[in-house]
PDB file of C-alpha atoms in Angstrom:
ATOM      1  CA  UNK U 707    -118.882  16.036  38.136  1.00 48.00           C
ATOM      2  CA  UNK U 708    -117.899  20.003  39.148  1.00 50.00           C
ATOM      3  CA  UNK U 709    -117.772  21.621  36.032  1.00 60.00           C
ATOM      4  CA  UNK U 710    -116.615  24.878  37.220  1.00 68.00           C
ATOM      5  CA  UNK U 711    -115.456  27.136  40.055  1.00 63.00           C
ATOM      6  CA  UNK U 712    -118.790  28.428  40.567  1.00 69.00           C
ATOM      7  CA  UNK U 713    -120.723  24.892  40.730  1.00 69.00           C
ATOM      8  CA  UNK U 714    -117.657  24.133  43.535  1.00 67.00           C
ATOM      9  CA  UNK U 715    -118.594  27.367  45.387  1.00 69.00           C
ATOM     10  CA  UNK U 716    -122.613  26.755  45.294  1.00 69.00           C
ATOM     11  CA  UNK U 717    -121.476  23.123  46.239  1.00 68.00           C
ATOM     12  CA  UNK U 718    -119.684  24.448  49.400  1.00 61.00           C
ATOM     13  CA  UNK U 719    -122.563  26.901  50.410  1.00 69.00           C
ATOM     14  CA  UNK U 720    -124.824  23.980  50.080  1.00 64.00           C
ATOM     15  CA  UNK U 721    -123.466  21.317  52.457  1.00 61.00           C
ATOM     16  CA  UNK U 722    -122.732  24.337  54.935  1.00 64.00           C
ATOM     17  CA  UNK U 723    -126.489  25.183  54.636  1.00 64.00           C
ATOM     18  CA  UNK U 724    -127.381  21.152  54.997  1.00 59.00           C
ATOM     19  CA  UNK U 725    -125.012  20.368  57.690  1.00 58.00           C
ATOM     20  CA  UNK U 726    -126.145  23.789  59.348  1.00 59.00           C
ATOM     21  CA  UNK U 727    -122.738  24.790  60.211  1.00 57.00           C
ATOM     22  CA  UNK U 728    -122.125  29.017  59.497  1.00 54.00           C
ATOM     23  CA  UNK U 729    -118.408  29.072  57.452  1.00 54.00           C
ATOM     24  CA  UNK U 730    -116.496  31.427  60.402  1.00 55.00           C
ATOM     25  CA  UNK U 731    -114.908  29.424  63.116  1.00 55.00           C
ATOM     26  CA  UNK U 732    -116.967  30.855  66.172  1.00 57.00           C
ATOM     27  CA  UNK U 733    -120.148  31.849  64.584  1.00 58.00           C
ATOM     28  CA  UNK U 734    -122.777  30.119  66.985  1.00 65.00           C
ATOM     29  CA  UNK U 735    -125.444  30.411  64.316  1.00 68.00           C
ATOM     30  CA  UNK U 736    -126.062  31.861  60.737  1.00 64.00           C
ATOM     31  CA  UNK U 737    -127.592  35.222  62.645  1.00 70.00           C
ATOM     32  CA  UNK U 738    -124.286  35.325  64.507  1.00 71.00           C
ATOM     33  CA  UNK U 739    -122.778  35.191  61.731  1.00 67.00           C
ATOM     34  CA  UNK U 740    -124.139  37.664  59.483  1.00 67.00           C
ATOM     35  CA  UNK U 741    -124.444  40.261  62.883  1.00 70.00           C
ATOM     36  CA  UNK U 742    -120.611  39.710  63.297  1.00 66.00           C
ATOM     37  CA  UNK U 743    -119.840  40.464  59.549  1.00 63.00           C
ATOM     38  CA  UNK U 744    -121.951  43.472  59.011  1.00 67.00           C
ATOM     39  CA  UNK U 745    -120.735  45.163  62.711  1.00 66.00           C
ATOM     40  CA  UNK U 746    -117.731  46.646  61.843  1.00 64.00           C
ATOM     41  CA  UNK U 747    -118.709  49.710  62.944  1.00 63.00           C
ATOM     42  CA  UNK U 748    -118.923  48.306  66.176  1.00 69.00           C
ATOM     43  CA  UNK U 749    -115.098  46.449  66.622  1.00 71.00           C
ATOM     44  CA  UNK U 750    -113.968  50.153  65.449  1.00 77.00           C
ATOM     45  CA  UNK U 751    -115.862  52.147  68.745  1.00 80.00           C
ATOM     46  CA  UNK U 752    -114.668  49.006  70.859  1.00 77.00           C
ATOM     47  CA  UNK U 753    -110.900  49.515  69.422  1.00 83.00           C
ATOM     48  CA  UNK U 754    -111.267  53.307  69.751  1.00 87.00           C
ATOM     49  CA  UNK U 755    -112.568  52.928  73.535  1.00 87.00           C
ATOM     50  CA  UNK U 756    -109.570  50.572  74.343  1.00 89.00           C
ATOM     51  CA  UNK U 757    -107.097  53.099  73.048  1.00 92.00           C
ATOM     52  CA  UNK U 758    -108.444  55.757  75.231  1.00 93.00           C
ATOM     53  CA  UNK U 759    -108.644  53.773  78.187  1.00 92.00           C
ATOM     54  CA  UNK U 760    -104.889  52.362  77.454  1.00 92.00           C
ATOM     55  CA  UNK U 761    -104.133  56.463  76.994  1.00 93.00           C
ATOM     56  CA  UNK U 762    -105.610  57.155  80.552  1.00 90.00           C
ATOM     57  CA  UNK U 763    -104.151  54.477  81.674  1.00 89.00           C
ATOM     58  CA  UNK U 764    -100.571  55.161  80.857  1.00 90.00           C
ATOM     59  CA  UNK U 765    -101.107  58.769  81.925  1.00 87.00           C
ATOM     60  CA  UNK U 766    -102.195  58.025  85.432  1.00 84.00           C
ATOM     61  CA  UNK U 767     -99.126  55.426  85.538  1.00 86.00           C
ATOM     62  CA  UNK U 768     -96.555  58.876  84.353  1.00 84.00           C
ATOM     63  CA  UNK U 769     -98.521  60.601  87.406  1.00 81.00           C
ATOM     64  CA  UNK U 770     -97.720  57.977  89.871  1.00 82.00           C
ATOM     65  CA  UNK U 771     -94.175  57.055  88.582  1.00 85.00           C
ATOM     66  CA  UNK U 772     -93.448  61.433  89.200  1.00 82.00           C
ATOM     67  CA  UNK U 773     -94.960  61.154  92.563  1.00 81.00           C
ATOM     68  CA  UNK U 774     -93.228  58.451  93.799  1.00 83.00           C
ATOM     69  CA  UNK U 775     -89.954  59.940  92.242  1.00 85.00           C
ATOM     70  CA  UNK U 776     -90.535  63.503  93.774  1.00 83.00           C
ATOM     71  CA  UNK U 777     -91.564  61.826  97.395  1.00 82.00           C
ATOM     72  CA  UNK U 778     -88.142  59.839  96.828  1.00 84.00           C
ATOM     73  CA  UNK U 779     -86.037  63.106  96.601  1.00 87.00           C
ATOM     74  CA  UNK U 780     -87.991  64.296  99.487  1.00 85.00           C
ATOM     75  CA  UNK U 781     -86.876  60.811 101.724  1.00 84.00           C
ATOM     76  CA  UNK U 782     -83.557  61.637 100.710  1.00 85.00           C
ATOM     77  CA  UNK U 783     -83.078  65.493 101.423  1.00 86.00           C
ATOM     78  CA  UNK U 784     -84.737  64.738 105.017  1.00 84.00           C
ATOM     79  CA  UNK U 785     -82.595  61.867 105.614  1.00 84.00           C
ATOM     80  CA  UNK U 786     -79.696  64.145 104.505  1.00 85.00           C
ATOM     81  CA  UNK U 787     -81.055  66.367 107.235  1.00 83.00           C
ATOM     82  CA  UNK U 788     -81.443  68.855 104.622  1.00 88.00           C
ATOM     83  CA  UNK U 789     -85.599  70.078 105.357  1.00 88.00           C
ATOM     84  CA  UNK U 790     -87.079  69.093 108.526  1.00 86.00           C
ATOM     85  CA  UNK U 791     -90.126  66.927 109.030  1.00 86.00           C
ATOM     86  CA  UNK U 792     -92.839  69.854 108.516  1.00 88.00           C
ATOM     87  CA  UNK U 793     -91.392  70.841 105.223  1.00 88.00           C
ATOM     88  CA  UNK U 794     -91.320  67.301 103.968  1.00 87.00           C
ATOM     89  CA  UNK U 795     -94.891  67.188 104.790  1.00 88.00           C
ATOM     90  CA  UNK U 796     -95.332  70.298 103.071  1.00 88.00           C
ATOM     91  CA  UNK U 797     -93.982  68.719 100.154  1.00 86.00           C
ATOM     92  CA  UNK U 798     -95.831  65.809 100.225  1.00 84.00           C
ATOM     93  CA  UNK U 799     -98.650  67.781 100.626  1.00 85.00           C
ATOM     94  CA  UNK U 800     -98.065  70.136  97.364  1.00 85.00           C
ATOM     95  CA  UNK U 801     -97.336  66.757  94.803  1.00 81.00           C
ATOM     96  CA  UNK U 802    -100.909  65.602  96.606  1.00 78.00           C
ATOM     97  CA  UNK U 803    -102.670  69.124  95.631  1.00 76.00           C
ATOM     98  CA  UNK U 804    -100.624  69.421  92.318  1.00 68.00           C
ATOM     99  CA  UNK U 805    -101.759  65.565  91.314  1.00 64.00           C
ATOM    100  CA  UNK U 806    -105.387  65.842  92.865  1.00 63.00           C
ATOM    101  CA  UNK U 807    -107.071  63.256  90.121  1.00 56.00           C
ATOM    102  CA  UNK U 808    -105.061  60.341  91.463  1.00 57.00           C
ATOM    103  CA  UNK U 809    -106.105  60.122  95.855  1.00 54.00           C
ATOM    104  CA  UNK U 810    -103.488  59.035  98.401  1.00 55.00           C
ATOM    105  CA  UNK U 811    -105.042  57.831 101.773  1.00 52.00           C
ATOM    106  CA  UNK U 812    -103.358  55.262 103.353  1.00 55.00           C
ATOM    107  CA  UNK U 813    -106.344  54.560 105.876  1.00 61.00           C
ATOM    108  CA  UNK U 814    -110.020  54.427 105.160  1.00 64.00           C
ATOM    109  CA  UNK U 815    -110.012  55.988 108.664  1.00 67.00           C
ATOM    110  CA  UNK U 816    -108.252  59.058 107.847  1.00 70.00           C
ATOM    111  CA  UNK U 817    -110.549  59.908 104.584  1.00 71.00           C
ATOM    112  CA  UNK U 818    -112.393  62.202 107.116  1.00 77.00           C
ATOM    113  CA  UNK U 819    -108.891  64.643 107.870  1.00 81.00           C
ATOM    114  CA  UNK U 820    -107.972  67.868 106.100  1.00 82.00           C
ATOM    115  CA  UNK U 821    -105.527  66.728 103.325  1.00 82.00           C
ATOM    116  CA  UNK U 822    -102.918  68.005 105.280  1.00 85.00           C
ATOM    117  CA  UNK U 823    -102.997  65.980 107.923  1.00 84.00           C
ATOM    118  CA  UNK U 824    -103.198  63.276 105.054  1.00 83.00           C
ATOM    119  CA  UNK U 825     -99.725  64.259 104.144  1.00 83.00           C
ATOM    120  CA  UNK U 826     -98.495  64.324 107.463  1.00 86.00           C
ATOM    121  CA  UNK U 827     -99.944  61.140 108.595  1.00 85.00           C
ATOM    122  CA  UNK U 828     -98.319  59.571 104.697  1.00 82.00           C
ATOM    123  CA  UNK U 829     -95.213  61.083 105.323  1.00 83.00           C
ATOM    124  CA  UNK U 830     -94.944  59.588 108.878  1.00 84.00           C
ATOM    125  CA  UNK U 831     -95.774  55.861 107.638  1.00 81.00           C
ATOM    126  CA  UNK U 832     -92.606  56.369 104.581  1.00 77.00           C
ATOM    127  CA  UNK U 833     -90.700  58.099 106.918  1.00 78.00           C
ATOM    128  CA  UNK U 834     -90.778  55.049 109.915  1.00 71.00           C
ATOM    129  CA  UNK U 835     -89.457  52.415 106.968  1.00 70.00           C
ATOM    130  CA  UNK U 836     -87.256  54.549 105.143  1.00 71.00           C
ATOM    131  CA  UNK U 837     -85.053  56.602 107.171  1.00 70.00           C
ATOM    132  CA  UNK U 838     -82.067  55.797 109.127  1.00 72.00           C
ATOM    133  CA  UNK U 839     -82.119  58.494 111.442  1.00 70.00           C
ATOM    134  CA  UNK U 840     -79.753  60.701 113.670  1.00 70.00           C
ATOM    135  CA  UNK U 841     -80.793  61.986 117.210  1.00 71.00           C
ATOM    136  CA  UNK U 842     -81.904  65.200 116.191  1.00 74.00           C
ATOM    137  CA  UNK U 843     -83.363  64.185 113.219  1.00 75.00           C
ATOM    138  CA  UNK U 844     -85.415  60.997 115.703  1.00 78.00           C
ATOM    139  CA  UNK U 845     -86.090  63.643 118.307  1.00 82.00           C
ATOM    140  CA  UNK U 846     -87.485  65.973 115.166  1.00 83.00           C
ATOM    141  CA  UNK U 847     -89.524  63.237 114.147  1.00 83.00           C
ATOM    142  CA  UNK U 848     -91.416  62.710 117.282  1.00 85.00           C
ATOM    143  CA  UNK U 849     -92.524  66.171 118.277  1.00 87.00           C
ATOM    144  CA  UNK U 850     -93.617  66.181 114.688  1.00 87.00           C
ATOM    145  CA  UNK U 851     -95.424  62.932 115.127  1.00 87.00           C
ATOM    146  CA  UNK U 852     -96.814  64.542 118.396  1.00 90.00           C
ATOM    147  CA  UNK U 853     -98.209  67.496 116.233  1.00 89.00           C
ATOM    148  CA  UNK U 854     -99.591  65.220 113.988  1.00 87.00           C
ATOM    149  CA  UNK U 855    -101.448  63.130 116.248  1.00 87.00           C
ATOM    150  CA  UNK U 856    -103.085  65.789 117.798  1.00 87.00           C
ATOM    151  CA  UNK U 857    -104.155  67.303 114.943  1.00 85.00           C
ATOM    152  CA  UNK U 858    -105.428  64.079 114.068  1.00 84.00           C
ATOM    153  CA  UNK U 859    -107.426  63.713 117.267  1.00 84.00           C
ATOM    154  CA  UNK U 860    -108.855  66.948 116.998  1.00 84.00           C
ATOM    155  CA  UNK U 861    -110.061  66.435 112.869  1.00 80.00           C
ATOM    156  CA  UNK U 862    -107.755  69.528 112.674  1.00 84.00           C
ATOM    157  CA  UNK U 863    -105.125  69.941 109.605  1.00 82.00           C
ATOM    158  CA  UNK U 864    -101.667  70.324 110.424  1.00 86.00           C
ATOM    159  CA  UNK U 865    -100.059  73.575 110.129  1.00 86.00           C
ATOM    160  CA  UNK U 866     -97.328  73.271 107.350  1.00 86.00           C
ATOM    161  CA  UNK U 867     -94.496  75.840 105.498  1.00 87.00           C
ATOM    162  CA  UNK U 868     -94.168  76.314 102.524  1.00 85.00           C
ATOM    163  CA  UNK U 869     -92.159  73.545 101.188  1.00 83.00           C
ATOM    164  CA  UNK U 870     -88.688  74.268  99.877  1.00 84.00           C
ATOM    165  CA  UNK U 871     -88.172  75.542  96.738  1.00 83.00           C
ATOM    166  CA  UNK U 872     -85.294  73.578  95.438  1.00 82.00           C
ATOM    167  CA  UNK U 873     -87.497  70.222  95.918  1.00 79.00           C
ATOM    168  CA  UNK U 874     -90.814  71.833  94.339  1.00 77.00           C
ATOM    169  CA  UNK U 875     -88.716  73.178  90.926  1.00 75.00           C
ATOM    170  CA  UNK U 876     -86.927  69.241  90.815  1.00 64.00           C
ATOM    171  CA  UNK U 877     -90.770  68.309  90.518  1.00 64.00           C
ATOM    172  CA  UNK U 878     -91.400  70.045  87.467  1.00 60.00           C
ATOM    173  CA  UNK U 879     -87.897  69.367  85.678  1.00 56.00           C
TER     174      UNK U 879
END
């Protein structure tokens, strides 16, 4: 019945045409099959877009992990009593300013405030939950909290000193 391989292939093609199913799984029609077959450039551009998105997300991950590490160092220095709350807030502001492509607003209600005040509010939230404070640190915390609340009510920036050099150099090493 079948004399050669050519006749087998022809019979297979004709039977798929008669039955009406395209030869590629996942294609619903012959038009879809040929569109998928000849749109290889589209797949390449999709893969390139996915690779760019992956690279962008990896860069953001590195930035976020770096910020988290830097903030943990600031909190550790604050807990050890090496720096004051205003110096720690200055470090938080510096970290936020240097990596400003990722916003850091703890609450949407604080979006209108200056960055210095936002950084101080973020520090207060971090410190409240993670630092075991001595009496001196507790007094410093309360004074700083009062200063931040006043700046928040007025909508003004908290006056921050320069961040300690030993913490800033650690952030870039």
